[in-house]
Coordinates of C-alpha atoms in Angstrom, one line a residue:
X10 CA -17.9 54.7 -47.7
X11 CA -19.1 56.5 -50.8
X12 CA -22.7 56.3 -51.7
X13 CA -23.9 54.0 -54.3
X14 CA -24.0 55.6 -57.7
X15 CA -26.5 53.5 -59.5
X16 CA -27.7 49.9 -59.5
X17 CA -26.0 46.9 -57.8
X18 CA -24.2 44.1 -59.6
X19 CA -27.6 42.2 -59.1
X20 CA -28.9 44.0 -62.1
X21 CA -26.2 42.7 -64.5
X22 CA -27.7 40.9 -67.4
X23 CA -26.3 37.4 -68.5
X24 CA -25.1 39.1 -71.7
X25 CA -22.5 41.0 -69.7
X26 CA -20.5 37.8 -69.1
X27 CA -18.4 36.7 -72.1
X28 CA -16.7 33.6 -70.9
X29 CA -14.5 33.3 -74.1
X30 CA -11.7 31.3 -72.5
X31 CA -11.7 28.1 -70.7
X32 CA -14.3 25.9 -72.3
X33 CA -13.0 22.9 -74.2
X34 CA -15.0 20.8 -76.6
X35 CA -14.4 19.0 -79.9
X36 CA -16.2 17.0 -82.5
X37 CA -15.0 14.5 -85.1
X38 CA -14.9 16.5 -88.5
X39 CA -12.9 13.9 -90.4
X40 CA -15.2 13.4 -93.3
X41 CA -15.4 17.2 -94.0
X42 CA -11.7 18.0 -93.3
X43 CA -9.6 15.0 -94.7
X44 CA -9.3 13.7 -98.2
X45 CA -6.9 10.8 -98.1
X46 CA -6.0 8.6 -101.0
X47 CA -3.3 6.2 -99.6
X48 CA -4.2 2.9 -98.5
X49 CA -3.0 2.1 -95.0
X50 CA -2.3 -0.9 -92.9
X51 CA -4.1 -1.3 -89.5
X52 CA -1.1 -0.1 -87.4
X53 CA 1.1 2.7 -88.3
X54 CA 3.4 4.9 -86.3
X55 CA 3.2 8.5 -87.6
X56 CA 5.1 11.6 -86.9
X57 CA 3.2 14.6 -87.9
X58 CA 4.8 17.8 -89.0
X59 CA 2.8 21.0 -89.5
X60 CA 4.1 23.9 -91.5
X61 CA 3.4 26.1 -94.4
X62 CA 5.5 24.3 -97.1
X63 CA 3.7 26.2 -100.1
X64 CA 3.9 29.7 -98.6
X65 CA 0.1 30.2 -99.0
X66 CA -0.4 31.3 -95.4
X67 CA -1.8 28.2 -93.9
X68 CA -0.3 25.1 -92.3
X69 CA 0.1 21.9 -94.3
X70 CA 1.0 18.4 -93.1
X71 CA 3.7 15.9 -93.6
X72 CA 3.5 12.5 -92.1
X73 CA 6.6 10.2 -91.7
X74 CA 5.2 6.8 -91.3
X75 CA 6.6 3.7 -89.8
X76 CA 4.6 0.6 -88.6
X77 CA 4.1 -2.7 -87.3
X78 CA 3.5 -4.1 -90.7
X79 CA 7.0 -3.6 -92.0
X80 CA 7.3 -3.3 -96.0
X81 CA 3.9 -1.9 -96.3
X82 CA 4.0 1.8 -95.6
X83 CA 4.1 5.1 -97.5
X84 CA 5.0 8.7 -96.1
X85 CA 2.0 11.1 -96.8
X86 CA 1.7 14.7 -97.5
X87 CA -1.5 16.8 -97.3
X88 CA -2.0 20.4 -98.7
X89 CA -4.3 22.6 -96.6
X90 CA -6.9 23.8 -99.1
X91 CA -9.1 26.1 -97.4
X92 CA -9.2 24.1 -94.1
X93 CA -9.5 20.7 -95.9
X94 CA -6.5 18.4 -96.0
X95 CA -6.2 17.3 -99.4
X96 CA -3.6 14.4 -99.9
X97 CA -1.0 15.1 -102.7
X98 CA 1.4 12.3 -102.0
X99 CA 1.1 10.8 -105.4
X100 CA 2.3 14.1 -107.0
X101 CA 5.9 13.9 -105.4
X102 CA 7.9 11.3 -107.5
X103 CA 10.0 9.1 -105.2
X104 CA 8.2 10.2 -102.0
X105 CA 6.2 7.1 -101.9
X106 CA 9.4 4.7 -101.5
X107 CA 8.4 2.3 -98.8
X108 CA 10.9 3.4 -96.3
X109 CA 10.4 2.9 -92.5
X110 CA 10.3 6.5 -91.7
X111 CA 10.4 8.0 -88.2
X112 CA 10.6 11.8 -88.4
X113 CA 9.7 14.5 -90.8
X114 CA 11.5 18.1 -90.2
X115 CA 10.2 20.9 -92.4
X116 CA 12.5 23.8 -92.0
X117 CA 14.3 26.3 -94.2
X118 CA 17.7 24.7 -94.3
X119 CA 19.1 27.0 -97.2
X120 CA 17.6 30.3 -96.0
X121 CA 15.7 31.0 -99.1
X122 CA 12.5 31.6 -97.5
X123 CA 10.9 28.2 -98.5
X124 CA 10.7 25.2 -96.3
X125 CA 12.7 22.1 -97.2
X126 CA 12.2 18.6 -95.8
X127 CA 14.3 16.1 -94.0
X128 CA 12.9 12.5 -93.6
X129 CA 14.9 10.2 -91.3
X130 CA 14.6 6.4 -91.7
X131 CA 15.6 3.3 -89.6
X132 CA 17.2 0.3 -90.9
X133 CA 14.2 -1.9 -91.0
X134 CA 11.9 -2.4 -94.0
X135 CA 12.1 -2.2 -97.7
X136 CA 12.7 0.8 -100.1
X137 CA 16.0 2.7 -99.4
X138 CA 16.0 1.7 -95.8
X139 CA 18.6 3.3 -93.4
X140 CA 19.1 6.4 -95.4
X141 CA 18.1 9.8 -94.1
X142 CA 16.7 12.0 -96.9
X143 CA 16.7 15.6 -97.9
X144 CA 14.1 17.1 -100.1
X145 CA 14.7 20.6 -101.5
X146 CA 11.7 22.8 -101.9
X147 CA 11.2 23.5 -105.7
X148 CA 9.5 27.0 -106.0
X149 CA 10.3 27.7 -109.6
X150 CA 8.6 31.1 -110.5
X151 CA 7.8 31.9 -106.9
X152 CA 5.1 29.1 -106.8
X153 CA 5.5 25.7 -104.8
X154 CA 6.2 23.0 -107.4
X155 CA 7.0 20.2 -105.0
X156 CA 10.0 18.6 -103.2
X157 CA 12.9 17.4 -105.0
X158 CA 15.1 14.7 -103.5
X159 CA 18.7 16.0 -103.0
X160 CA 21.5 13.7 -101.9
X161 CA 24.1 16.6 -101.6
X162 CA 23.1 18.5 -98.4
X163 CA 23.8 15.8 -96.0
X164 CA 26.5 14.1 -98.0
X165 CA 25.0 10.6 -97.4
X166 CA 26.6 10.9 -94.0
X167 CA 23.4 10.0 -92.0
X168 CA 22.4 6.3 -92.0
X169 CA 19.5 5.0 -89.9
X170 CA 18.0 6.9 -87.0
X171 CA 14.7 7.2 -85.1
X172 CA 14.6 10.6 -83.3
X173 CA 15.6 14.0 -84.6
X174 CA 15.0 17.6 -84.3
X175 CA 16.1 20.8 -86.2
X176 CA 16.7 24.1 -84.5
X177 CA 19.3 26.9 -84.6
X178 CA 21.3 25.4 -81.7
X179 CA 24.4 27.8 -82.1
X180 CA 22.3 30.9 -82.9
X181 CA 24.0 31.9 -86.1
X182 CA 20.8 32.4 -88.3
X183 CA 21.1 28.9 -89.9
X184 CA 19.0 25.8 -89.1
X185 CA 21.0 22.9 -87.3
X186 CA 19.9 19.2 -87.2
X187 CA 20.4 16.7 -84.3
X188 CA 19.9 13.0 -85.2
X189 CA 19.4 10.6 -82.4
X190 CA 21.4 7.4 -82.8
X191 CA 20.1 3.9 -83.5
X192 CA 21.4 0.9 -81.3
X193 CA 24.1 0.0 -83.7
X194 CA 25.6 3.6 -83.5
X195 CA 27.5 4.7 -80.5
X196 CA 26.8 8.4 -80.8
X197 CA 24.2 11.0 -81.9
X198 CA 25.1 13.1 -84.8
X199 CA 24.8 16.9 -85.3
X200 CA 24.9 18.9 -88.5
X201 CA 25.4 22.9 -88.4
X202 CA 23.8 25.0 -91.0
X203 CA 25.7 27.7 -92.7
X204 CA 25.9 29.7 -95.8
X205 CA 27.4 26.8 -97.5
X206 CA 25.0 24.3 -96.4
X207 CA 24.8 21.6 -93.7
X208 CA 28.2 20.6 -92.2
X209 CA 28.6 17.7 -89.7
X210 CA 29.7 19.1 -86.3
X211 CA 32.9 17.8 -84.4
X212 CA 32.2 14.5 -82.6
X213 CA 33.7 16.3 -79.6
X214 CA 30.5 18.5 -79.3
X215 CA 28.0 15.6 -79.3
X216 CA 27.7 13.4 -76.1
X217 CA 28.6 9.6 -76.8
X218 CA 26.0 7.1 -75.9
X219 CA 24.8 3.6 -77.0
X220 CA 21.0 4.3 -76.5
X221 CA 18.1 3.3 -78.8
X222 CA 16.8 6.9 -79.3
X223 CA 13.1 7.2 -80.2
X224 CA 12.6 10.8 -79.9
X225 CA 14.5 14.1 -79.9
X226 CA 13.0 17.5 -78.6
X227 CA 14.5 20.9 -77.8
X228 CA 13.9 23.6 -75.3
X229 CA 15.8 26.0 -73.2
X230 CA 15.4 24.1 -70.0
X231 CA 17.8 25.9 -67.7
X232 CA 16.8 29.5 -68.8
X233 CA 20.3 30.5 -70.1
X234 CA 19.1 31.5 -73.6
X235 CA 20.5 28.3 -75.4
X236 CA 18.3 25.5 -76.6
X237 CA 18.9 22.1 -75.0
X238 CA 18.3 18.7 -76.4
X239 CA 16.1 16.1 -74.7
X240 CA 16.8 12.5 -75.7
X241 CA 14.1 9.7 -75.0
X242 CA 15.1 6.0 -75.4
X243 CA 13.9 2.6 -75.3
X244 CA 15.7 0.2 -72.8
X245 CA 17.8 3.2 -71.6
X246 CA 17.4 6.2 -69.5
X247 CA 16.2 9.7 -71.0
X248 CA 18.8 12.3 -70.9
X249 CA 19.2 16.1 -71.3
X250 CA 22.2 17.5 -73.1
X251 CA 22.7 21.0 -72.1
X252 CA 23.9 23.5 -74.7
X253 CA 27.0 25.8 -74.1
X254 CA 26.7 25.2 -70.4
X255 CA 29.9 27.2 -69.6
X256 CA 29.1 29.9 -72.1
X257 CA 32.3 29.4 -74.1
X258 CA 31.1 27.5 -77.2
X259 CA 27.6 27.7 -78.7
X260 CA 26.2 24.5 -79.9
X261 CA 28.6 22.5 -77.8
X262 CA 26.8 19.8 -75.9
X263 CA 29.6 17.8 -74.5
X264 CA 31.0 20.2 -71.8
X265 CA 31.7 19.3 -68.2
X266 CA 28.3 18.5 -66.4
X267 CA 26.3 19.0 -69.6
X268 CA 24.7 15.6 -69.7
X269 CA 21.9 14.9 -67.2
X270 CA 19.9 11.6 -66.6
X271 CA 16.2 12.1 -66.3
X272 CA 15.0 8.6 -65.6
X273 CA 16.6 5.3 -64.3
X274 CA 17.6 2.5 -66.6
X275 CA 14.3 0.7 -66.0
X276 CA 12.1 3.4 -67.3
X277 CA 11.6 3.4 -71.0
X278 CA 9.9 6.5 -72.6
X279 CA 8.6 7.1 -76.1
X280 CA 9.0 10.9 -75.9
X281 CA 9.6 13.8 -73.6
X282 CA 7.5 16.9 -74.7
X283 CA 8.6 20.2 -73.4
X284 CA 6.2 23.0 -72.2
X285 CA 5.6 25.4 -69.4
X286 CA 2.9 23.3 -67.6
X287 CA 2.5 25.4 -64.4
X288 CA 3.0 28.8 -65.6
X289 CA 6.0 29.7 -63.6
X290 CA 8.0 30.7 -66.8
X291 CA 10.2 27.5 -66.6
X292 CA 9.9 24.7 -69.2
X293 CA 8.7 21.4 -67.8
X294 CA 8.3 18.0 -69.5
X295 CA 5.6 15.5 -70.1
X296 CA 7.0 11.9 -70.3
X297 CA 5.2 9.3 -72.3
X298 CA 5.8 5.7 -71.3
X299 CA 6.7 2.8 -73.5
X300 CA 6.0 -0.2 -71.5
X301 CA 3.7 0.5 -68.6
X302 CA 5.8 2.4 -66.1
X303 CA 3.1 5.2 -66.3
X304 CA 3.4 8.7 -67.7
X305 CA 5.0 11.5 -65.6
X306 CA 5.1 15.3 -65.3
X307 CA 8.7 16.4 -64.8
X308 CA 8.4 19.9 -63.1
X309 CA 11.2 22.2 -63.5
X310 CA 12.0 23.7 -60.1
X311 CA 15.1 25.8 -61.0
X312 CA 18.8 25.2 -61.4
X313 CA 21.4 23.6 -59.5
X314 CA 24.8 24.8 -58.7
X315 CA 26.1 23.5 -62.1
X316 CA 23.4 25.2 -64.1
X317 CA 21.3 22.0 -64.5
X318 CA 17.6 21.8 -63.9
X319 CA 16.4 20.2 -60.6
X320 CA 13.3 18.0 -61.5
X321 CA 10.2 17.2 -59.5
X322 CA 8.9 14.1 -61.1
X323 CA 5.2 13.3 -60.5
X324 CA 3.0 10.6 -61.8
X325 CA 0.2 11.6 -64.2
X326 CA -3.2 10.6 -62.5
X327 CA -6.3 9.5 -64.4
X328 CA -5.5 7.1 -67.1
X329 CA -4.2 3.6 -66.9
X330 CA -0.5 3.3 -66.3
X331 CA -0.2 -0.1 -68.2
X332 CA -1.0 1.7 -71.6
X333 CA 1.6 2.3 -74.1
X334 CA 1.4 6.2 -74.7
X335 CA 3.3 7.6 -77.6
X336 CA 3.9 11.4 -78.2
X337 CA 2.2 14.0 -76.2
X338 CA 1.2 17.4 -77.6
X339 CA 1.4 20.4 -75.2
X340 CA -0.7 23.3 -76.4
X341 CA -3.1 26.0 -75.2
X342 CA -6.3 24.6 -76.7
X343 CA -8.9 26.8 -74.8
X344 CA -7.2 30.2 -74.9
X345 CA -6.8 30.6 -71.2
X346 CA -3.1 30.9 -71.3
X347 CA -2.4 27.5 -69.8
X348 CA -1.3 24.6 -72.1
X349 CA -3.4 21.3 -72.2
X350 CA -1.8 18.0 -72.7
X351 CA -3.0 15.7 -75.4
X352 CA -1.7 12.2 -75.0
X353 CA -1.7 9.9 -78.0
X354 CA -1.8 6.0 -77.2
X355 CA -0.9 3.1 -79.5
X356 CA -3.5 0.7 -77.9
X357 CA -6.6 2.9 -77.7
X358 CA -8.1 6.2 -77.5
X359 CA -6.1 9.4 -76.8
X360 CA -6.5 11.4 -73.5
X361 CA -6.9 15.2 -73.3
X362 CA -5.8 16.8 -70.0
X363 CA -7.1 20.2 -69.3
X364 CA -4.8 22.5 -67.5
X365 CA -6.3 24.0 -64.1
X366 CA -2.8 24.8 -62.6
X367 CA -2.1 28.1 -61.0
X368 CA 1.2 29.5 -59.6
X369 CA 2.8 26.9 -57.3
X370 CA 0.3 24.3 -58.2
X371 CA 0.5 21.8 -60.9
X372 CA -3.0 20.4 -61.6
X373 CA -4.9 18.6 -64.6
X374 CA -8.1 17.1 -65.1
X375 CA -9.2 14.7 -67.7
X376 CA -11.4 16.4 -70.4
X377 CA -11.5 14.0 -73.3
X378 CA -14.8 14.5 -75.1
X379 CA -16.9 11.4 -75.5
X380 CA -18.6 12.7 -78.6
X381 CA -15.3 13.1 -80.5
X382 CA -13.1 10.4 -78.9
X383 CA -14.8 6.9 -78.6
X384 CA -13.7 4.1 -76.2
X385 CA -12.3 1.8 -78.7
X386 CA -9.1 1.8 -80.8
X387 CA -10.6 3.9 -83.6
X388 CA -8.4 6.9 -82.6
X389 CA -5.4 4.9 -81.5
X390 CA -2.5 7.1 -82.7
X391 CA 1.1 8.1 -82.3
X392 CA 1.1 12.1 -82.7
X393 CA -1.3 14.9 -83.0
X394 CA -0.9 18.3 -84.3
X395 CA -2.9 21.6 -83.6
X396 CA -4.0 23.8 -86.5
X397 CA -7.0 26.3 -86.9
X398 CA -8.6 24.6 -90.0
X399 CA -12.3 26.0 -89.6
X400 CA -10.8 29.6 -89.4
X401 CA -12.7 30.5 -86.2
X402 CA -9.6 31.3 -84.3
X403 CA -9.7 28.0 -82.2
X404 CA -7.2 25.2 -82.7
X405 CA -8.4 22.0 -84.1
X406 CA -6.6 18.7 -83.7
X407 CA -5.1 16.6 -86.5
X408 CA -4.7 13.1 -85.1
X409 CA -2.3 11.0 -87.0
X410 CA -4.1 7.7 -86.4
X411 CA -3.0 4.1 -86.8
X412 CA -5.0 3.5 -89.8
X413 CA -5.8 7.1 -91.0
X414 CA -6.0 10.8 -90.2
X415 CA -8.6 12.3 -88.0
X416 CA -9.7 15.9 -87.4
X417 CA -11.1 17.0 -84.2
X418 CA -12.7 20.3 -84.7
X419 CA -13.1 22.7 -81.7
X420 CA -16.7 23.6 -81.2
X421 CA -18.6 25.6 -78.6
X422 CA -19.7 23.8 -75.5
X423 CA -23.4 23.8 -75.0
X424 CA -24.3 26.3 -72.4
X425 CA -27.4 26.6 -70.1
X426 CA -28.8 29.2 -67.8
X427 CA -28.9 27.9 -64.3
X428 CA -32.2 29.7 -63.6
X429 CA -33.9 27.6 -66.4
X430 CA -32.6 24.2 -65.4
X431 CA -34.4 23.7 -62.2
X432 CA -31.5 22.1 -60.5
X433 CA -31.2 19.1 -63.0
X434 CA -28.2 19.0 -65.3
X435 CA -28.6 17.9 -69.0
X436 CA -26.7 14.9 -70.1
X437 CA -23.0 15.1 -69.6
X438 CA -21.7 11.5 -70.7
X439 CA -22.3 12.7 -74.3
X440 CA -19.9 15.6 -74.0
X441 CA -19.0 18.6 -71.9
X442 CA -21.7 21.1 -70.9
X443 CA -21.4 24.5 -69.1
X444 CA -23.9 26.3 -66.9
X445 CA -23.9 30.1 -66.2
X446 CA -25.6 31.7 -63.3
X447 CA -25.4 33.9 -60.2
X448 CA -25.0 33.3 -56.7
X449 CA -25.1 35.2 -53.4
X450 CA -22.6 35.0 -50.7
X451 CA -23.6 32.6 -48.1
X452 CA -26.1 30.7 -50.4
X453 CA -25.3 27.8 -52.8
X454 CA -26.5 26.4 -56.3
X455 CA -27.3 22.8 -56.4
X456 CA -27.5 20.7 -59.5
X457 CA -28.4 17.1 -59.8
X458 CA -26.9 14.9 -62.4
X459 CA -29.1 12.4 -64.1
X460 CA -27.3 10.2 -66.6
X461 CA -24.3 8.9 -64.5
X462 CA -23.6 5.3 -63.7
X463 CA -21.3 3.7 -61.1
X464 CA -17.8 3.9 -62.4
X465 CA -18.3 6.9 -64.6
X466 CA -15.3 9.4 -64.4
X467 CA -16.5 13.0 -63.8
X468 CA -14.5 16.2 -64.2
X469 CA -15.8 19.5 -63.0
X470 CA -14.3 23.1 -63.5
X471 CA -16.1 26.1 -62.1
X472 CA -15.0 29.7 -62.4
X473 CA -16.1 33.0 -61.1
X474 CA -14.8 36.5 -60.4
X475 CA -15.9 36.0 -56.8
X476 CA -14.4 33.3 -54.4
X477 CA -16.2 30.2 -54.8
X478 CA -16.3 26.6 -53.4
X479 CA -17.4 23.5 -55.2
X480 CA -18.6 20.1 -53.9
X481 CA -19.9 16.9 -55.2
X482 CA -22.1 15.0 -52.8
X483 CA -22.1 11.2 -53.5
X484 CA -21.2 8.1 -51.6
X485 CA -18.0 10.0 -51.0
X486 CA -18.0 13.8 -50.6
X487 CA -15.5 15.7 -52.8
X488 CA -14.7 19.4 -52.0
X489 CA -12.6 22.0 -53.9
X490 CA -12.0 25.3 -52.1
X491 CA -8.7 26.8 -53.1
X492 CA -9.4 29.8 -51.0
X493 CA -8.3 32.6 -53.6
X494 CA -10.6 35.1 -54.7
X495 CA -11.2 35.2 -58.5
X496 CA -9.8 31.7 -59.0
X497 CA -11.3 28.5 -60.2
X498 CA -12.2 25.2 -58.6
X499 CA -12.0 21.8 -59.9
X500 CA -13.1 18.2 -59.1
X501 CA -12.3 14.9 -60.5
X502 CA -13.8 11.7 -59.2
X503 CA -15.4 8.4 -60.0
X504 CA -19.0 7.9 -59.5
X505 CA -20.1 5.5 -56.8
X506 CA -23.6 6.7 -56.2
X507 CA -25.9 9.6 -57.0
X508 CA -24.1 12.9 -57.6
X509 CA -25.3 16.3 -56.5
X510 CA -22.9 19.2 -57.4
X511 CA -23.1 22.4 -55.2
X512 CA -21.6 25.8 -55.9
X513 CA -21.4 28.4 -53.2
X514 CA -20.0 32.0 -53.1
X515 CA -17.7 32.8 -50.2
X516 CA -16.9 36.3 -51.4
X517 CA -18.8 38.4 -53.9
X518 CA -17.3 39.5 -57.2
X519 CA -15.5 42.9 -57.0
X520 CA -15.4 42.7 -53.2
X521 CA -11.5 42.9 -53.3
X522 CA -11.2 43.8 -49.7
X523 CA -13.8 41.4 -48.4
X524 CA -15.9 43.9 -46.4
X525 CA -19.1 42.8 -47.9
X526 CA -19.7 45.7 -50.3
X527 CA -18.3 47.4 -53.5
X528 CA -16.8 50.6 -52.8
X529 CA -14.2 53.1 -53.6
X530 CA -11.4 50.9 -52.0
X531 CA -12.4 48.0 -54.3
X532 CA -12.3 50.6 -57.3
X533 CA -8.8 51.6 -56.3
X534 CA -7.7 47.8 -56.3
X535 CA -9.5 47.2 -59.6
X536 CA -7.7 50.1 -61.3
X537 CA -4.3 48.8 -60.1
X538 CA -5.1 45.4 -61.6
X539 CA -6.1 47.0 -64.8
X540 CA -2.7 48.7 -65.1
X541 CA -1.1 45.4 -65.0
X542 CA -3.9 43.8 -67.3
X543 CA -3.7 40.6 -65.3
X544 CA -6.2 38.3 -63.3
X545 CA -3.6 36.9 -60.9
X546 CA -4.7 35.4 -57.5
X547 CA -5.9 38.8 -56.3
X548 CA -6.9 40.5 -59.5
X549 CA -9.3 37.9 -60.7
X550 CA -11.9 39.4 -58.3
X551 CA -12.3 42.4 -60.7
X552 CA -12.6 40.5 -64.1
X553 CA -16.4 41.1 -63.8
X554 CA -17.3 40.2 -67.5
X555 CA -15.0 37.3 -67.0
X556 CA -13.1 37.5 -70.3
X557 CA -9.8 36.5 -68.8
X558 CA -8.4 39.9 -67.9
X559 CA -9.1 43.1 -66.0
X560 CA -9.9 45.9 -68.6
X561 CA -11.5 49.3 -68.8
X562 CA -14.7 47.4 -69.5
X563 CA -14.6 45.8 -66.0
X564 CA -13.7 49.2 -64.3
X565 CA -16.8 50.7 -66.1
X566 CA -19.0 47.9 -64.8
X567 CA -17.7 48.3 -61.2
X568 CA -17.9 52.1 -61.2
X569 CA -21.5 52.1 -62.5
X570 CA -22.6 49.8 -59.8
X571 CA -20.8 50.9 -56.5
X572 CA -22.8 49.6 -53.7
X573 CA -22.8 49.7 -50.0
X574 CA -24.2 47.6 -47.3
X575 CA -25.3 44.3 -49.2
X576 CA -23.8 41.5 -51.1
X577 CA -24.2 41.7 -54.8
X578 CA -24.8 38.7 -56.8
X579 CA -21.9 36.8 -58.3
X580 CA -21.6 35.3 -61.8
X581 CA -20.3 31.9 -62.2
X582 CA -19.6 29.3 -64.9
X583 CA -19.8 25.6 -64.1
X584 CA -18.5 23.0 -66.6
X585 CA -18.9 19.4 -66.3
X586 CA -17.8 16.2 -68.4
X587 CA -18.3 12.6 -67.7
X588 CA -17.3 9.4 -69.5

């Protein structure tokens, strides 16, 4: 083995470890970030649409509003003014007609570089109920002037509906629109965009059904390059309609085997949200339940012989299955490359699930910040959108609440030096905390929690460039050891007694070959990982500064600290939250 060049990893200062990705915390910044003027009832269903409708470089907000108090609702529009959402609803003549609106779709339908707006309405309520409306973007003089109601683009052909989505389904460069049917209509409706405007697609290209569609979403589920349509329904199964399944007719969703049932007739869902939950490159689904069946992960395991996805359906743990959840948002909120799931609920607070999945394993822990999301119905909501309002590069959340909008702003998690804590954690029921420190192979760090009560729900995530094991000693012992160097460990449990968290190092950071020292063989392995710029199951051992990837900076640290014959100390970050 080569001789040590300079000092050991034991001499690395705390400042060498950046920990930029992974931490997840929010605060309620509604007062500073929302200027609302429209009176609201106590219970409104709101579909949020985020897009830059005024072309000033930031995302604005349109809300299509329905509700339990029919006849007393108004759609809303906000301009993003330097990170403050300023309501401008009153400046749009006709926009305030009290329709029962279900979906807002901001898209460039006429290909002029400015976003137009479609609002779909169902048959209930006052106003111009049952008519889907098109609002043309007026940008006279190259400056956004407002939206102008225009009956011509849809030719008055679309009546009441609940769900819809707009995408380029036939890949001709023009935006198409899929409208989900209402109970009195036997079929969904699709419009294709073209140089001459929106034209209704042939009935033979759209599957026939009699479902009560509540939501439409789109994604390439089977990986054939064409966007498929997912239909969520009340009182009926959810369906996938596969696009161009035999490769002969782009935008045709009614070919042999192109329709697939996702749930049985006794499972009702408000929405199916697509996203790659487990990082395998395939699009999965999150199913939000309507009447207590429980939310579910639908994991995409690949295609069958007909080109349709084979789904692995798994129950979502952690929150009560009897709750009515509305739409979920799937978005990477902490910058670690894995999307979180933010689940809205009509009967209480939302739930944030932090993604701790790795290849071959789907795993989430509840990470709902108590300081930003209370335990009552204050943040009961239907949808949520993610946008960086504060300009710090982190995504904030705009929660379309039952009785008003809320902004949950991303903030740093309070961080503590393990050496200064004396083995006792600060309060974790007020919000998440993180603790950084160093461990030696064969030894462990122990942390006593002081503010927990029986029944509290605790989530713990620990990360390191070494291989670590995590345990919680309470009335029941909980242990996490995924046995993969450079990975993370996580625990989730309900408190039933005093809790002691322990973290131990089972293989030192940068000791890729596991021989107990840092030598030329480890350096060669580290350089191979740097070439791929990845922190996969084996490469994470060399992410010495723990910034989420193996870079030249890590190689420099390892090269300057080659060591033989002893175990260097290994950095870790421990994150804890409780409710």
